[in-house]
Amino acid sequence: MFGFERRLTERFPSNGHVDGFRALHRTTVGDLETHAPSINLYDIISYMFTNIKITKKTEVVVAAPDYLVNVSQIFSSTDRIILNDYMMLKLAFNYMPFLSNSFSSTLLEFHKHLYGVKETVPRWETCIKTLQKYMGRGLEAILENSNGEREKK
């Protein structure tokens, strides 16, 4: 799995490669599928934009088409078990802060040894960041309404 992630990062475009608007390439979904056949981009884009009728002729803008080709080659040359394990690892790693203390303490030990982290973010702070990320506008409306009620009293 380490080798798989290393291969992905080695082919990631450098900041010099992405140069503002000049780095953007206009192409179609069909062309992307032709150049990167191991990535089912039509299904991914259709799922992401359910309100829009996507066809193979739909034009899209891609920042690094070479990277998509490279990733497609990596996917086609990697065993499915490694791909599945990698995806499960990424899923578990992203949800680790929301699990119980026994799991989060394991993550803290990992970060202590790997990054030298002394302490973790308190759980309440993680909750606040999550609420702000997904329900920011609602929280702002509640705060605004509660402040308005206090001023009237």
Tab-separated table of C-alpha atoms in Angstrom:
chain	number	residue	atom	x	y	z
A	1	MET	CA	0.000	0.000	0.000
A	2	PHE	CA	2.897	2.337	0.746
A	3	GLY	CA	4.240	1.691	-2.753
A	4	PHE	CA	0.842	2.512	-4.256
A	5	GLU	CA	0.627	5.851	-2.457
A	6	ARG	CA	4.226	6.636	-3.368
A	7	ARG	CA	3.449	6.005	-7.046
A	8	LEU	CA	0.487	8.390	-6.823
A	9	THR	CA	2.518	11.164	-5.215
A	10	GLU	CA	5.461	10.751	-7.592
A	11	ARG	CA	3.200	11.477	-10.531
A	12	PHE	CA	1.359	14.368	-8.869
A	13	PRO	CA	1.984	17.591	-10.819
A	14	SER	CA	4.274	20.120	-9.205
A	15	ASN	CA	3.138	23.683	-8.497
A	16	GLY	CA	5.201	24.838	-11.470
A	17	HIS	CA	3.133	22.589	-13.714
A	18	VAL	CA	-0.115	24.248	-12.646
A	19	ASP	CA	0.225	27.834	-13.823
A	20	GLY	CA	-3.101	29.577	-13.355
A	21	PHE	CA	-5.437	29.633	-16.334
A	22	ARG	CA	-2.776	28.356	-18.747
A	23	ALA	CA	-2.818	25.004	-16.970
A	24	LEU	CA	-6.535	24.483	-17.576
A	25	HIS	CA	-7.383	22.147	-20.453
A	26	ARG	CA	-10.805	22.018	-22.051
A	27	THR	CA	-11.914	18.550	-23.114
A	28	THR	CA	-14.971	16.287	-23.169
A	29	VAL	CA	-15.991	13.531	-20.788
A	30	GLY	CA	-15.626	11.034	-23.640
A	31	ASP	CA	-12.042	12.137	-24.341
A	32	LEU	CA	-11.195	11.818	-20.656
A	33	GLU	CA	-12.555	8.271	-20.591
A	34	THR	CA	-10.521	7.442	-23.703
A	35	HIS	CA	-7.279	8.767	-22.184
A	36	ALA	CA	-7.936	7.465	-18.649
A	37	PRO	CA	-9.970	4.258	-19.120
A	38	SER	CA	-9.315	2.830	-15.643
A	39	ILE	CA	-11.196	5.721	-14.024
A	40	ASN	CA	-14.922	5.682	-14.693
A	41	LEU	CA	-15.161	9.455	-14.958
A	42	TYR	CA	-18.565	9.505	-16.657
A	43	ASP	CA	-20.180	7.766	-13.673
A	44	ILE	CA	-18.276	9.909	-11.176
A	45	ILE	CA	-19.251	13.186	-12.852
A	46	SER	CA	-22.864	12.055	-13.364
A	47	TYR	CA	-23.112	11.140	-9.683
A	48	MET	CA	-21.602	14.460	-8.575
A	49	PHE	CA	-23.900	16.569	-10.768
A	50	THR	CA	-27.259	14.809	-10.620
A	51	ASN	CA	-29.200	17.922	-11.688
A	52	ILE	CA	-27.295	18.229	-14.977
A	53	LYS	CA	-27.642	15.916	-17.957
A	54	ILE	CA	-24.099	14.668	-18.571
A	55	THR	CA	-23.163	13.054	-21.892
A	56	LYS	CA	-19.890	11.909	-23.408
A	57	LYS	CA	-19.823	15.228	-25.322
A	58	THR	CA	-20.148	17.362	-22.183
A	59	GLU	CA	-17.196	19.730	-21.977
A	60	VAL	CA	-15.150	19.856	-18.800
A	61	VAL	CA	-12.064	21.732	-17.691
A	62	VAL	CA	-9.176	19.687	-16.297
A	63	ALA	CA	-6.210	21.193	-14.469
A	64	ALA	CA	-3.788	18.303	-15.046
A	65	PRO	CA	-4.900	15.800	-17.713
A	66	ASP	CA	-1.506	14.072	-17.634
A	67	TYR	CA	-2.077	13.241	-13.980
A	68	LEU	CA	-5.403	11.581	-14.824
A	69	VAL	CA	-3.655	9.463	-17.450
A	70	ASN	CA	-0.931	8.525	-14.963
A	71	VAL	CA	-3.456	7.644	-12.247
A	72	SER	CA	-5.401	5.530	-14.727
A	73	GLN	CA	-2.209	3.639	-15.589
A	74	ILE	CA	-1.460	3.131	-11.893
A	75	PHE	CA	-5.001	1.843	-11.270
A	76	SER	CA	-4.784	-0.603	-14.173
A	77	SER	CA	-1.431	-1.971	-13.000
A	78	THR	CA	-2.385	-2.300	-9.308
A	79	ASP	CA	-4.056	-5.321	-7.758
A	80	ARG	CA	-7.708	-4.740	-6.743
A	81	ILE	CA	-6.997	-5.849	-3.180
A	82	ILE	CA	-4.468	-3.038	-2.776
A	83	LEU	CA	-6.901	-0.490	-4.251
A	84	ASN	CA	-9.679	-1.637	-1.905
A	85	ASP	CA	-7.379	-1.650	1.124
A	86	TYR	CA	-6.124	1.844	0.249
A	87	MET	CA	-9.660	3.210	-0.039
A	88	MET	CA	-10.666	1.608	3.273
A	89	LEU	CA	-7.565	3.043	4.947
A	90	LYS	CA	-8.381	6.546	3.679
A	91	LEU	CA	-12.004	6.185	4.792
A	92	ALA	CA	-11.013	4.971	8.252
A	93	PHE	CA	-8.348	7.664	8.614
A	94	ASN	CA	-10.817	10.446	7.752
A	95	TYR	CA	-13.418	9.172	10.241
A	96	MET	CA	-10.954	8.342	13.035
A	97	PRO	CA	-11.422	11.644	14.940
A	98	PHE	CA	-15.165	10.950	15.248
A	99	LEU	CA	-14.771	7.499	16.811
A	100	SER	CA	-14.671	6.627	20.511
A	101	ASN	CA	-11.749	7.504	22.797
A	102	SER	CA	-10.105	4.092	22.435
A	103	PHE	CA	-9.704	4.659	18.693
A	104	SER	CA	-8.783	8.327	18.967
A	105	SER	CA	-6.106	7.507	21.578
A	106	THR	CA	-4.574	5.075	19.078
A	107	LEU	CA	-4.542	7.861	16.483
A	108	LEU	CA	-2.885	10.176	19.027
A	109	GLU	CA	-0.133	7.608	19.661
A	110	PHE	CA	0.396	7.296	15.913
A	111	HIS	CA	0.668	11.076	15.510
A	112	LYS	CA	3.010	11.317	18.511
A	113	HIS	CA	5.451	8.861	16.986
A	114	LEU	CA	5.128	10.006	13.379
A	115	TYR	CA	4.764	13.791	13.679
A	116	GLY	CA	5.826	14.554	17.262
A	117	VAL	CA	2.355	15.818	18.196
A	118	LYS	CA	2.059	16.465	21.927
A	119	GLU	CA	-1.733	16.620	22.318
A	120	THR	CA	-4.840	16.357	20.202
A	121	VAL	CA	-7.546	18.855	19.465
A	122	PRO	CA	-10.235	18.585	22.165
A	123	ARG	CA	-13.357	16.708	21.075
A	124	TRP	CA	-15.554	19.802	21.525
A	125	GLU	CA	-13.366	21.710	19.081
A	126	THR	CA	-13.685	18.900	16.527
A	127	CYS	CA	-17.475	19.041	16.969
A	128	ILE	CA	-17.523	22.816	16.473
A	129	LYS	CA	-15.392	22.583	13.299
A	130	THR	CA	-17.641	19.852	11.904
A	131	LEU	CA	-20.785	21.846	12.637
A	132	GLN	CA	-19.250	24.951	11.076
A	133	LYS	CA	-18.198	23.009	7.980
A	134	TYR	CA	-21.549	21.368	7.279
A	135	MET	CA	-24.057	23.637	8.959
A	136	GLY	CA	-22.309	27.000	9.013
A	137	ARG	CA	-25.148	29.032	7.545
A	138	GLY	CA	-27.687	27.481	9.909
A	139	LEU	CA	-25.492	28.212	12.920
A	140	GLU	CA	-25.055	31.810	11.781
A	141	ALA	CA	-28.834	32.197	11.417
A	142	ILE	CA	-29.455	30.770	14.900
A	143	LEU	CA	-26.818	33.065	16.405
A	144	GLU	CA	-28.232	36.084	14.590
A	145	ASN	CA	-31.790	35.278	15.698
A	146	SER	CA	-30.754	34.722	19.313
A	147	ASN	CA	-28.827	38.019	19.402
A	148	GLY	CA	-31.827	39.856	17.966
A	149	GLU	CA	-34.125	38.404	20.647
A	150	ARG	CA	-31.725	39.426	23.419
A	151	GLU	CA	-31.533	43.008	22.134
A	152	LYS	CA	-35.351	43.307	22.128
A	153	LYS	CA	-35.627	42.277	25.803
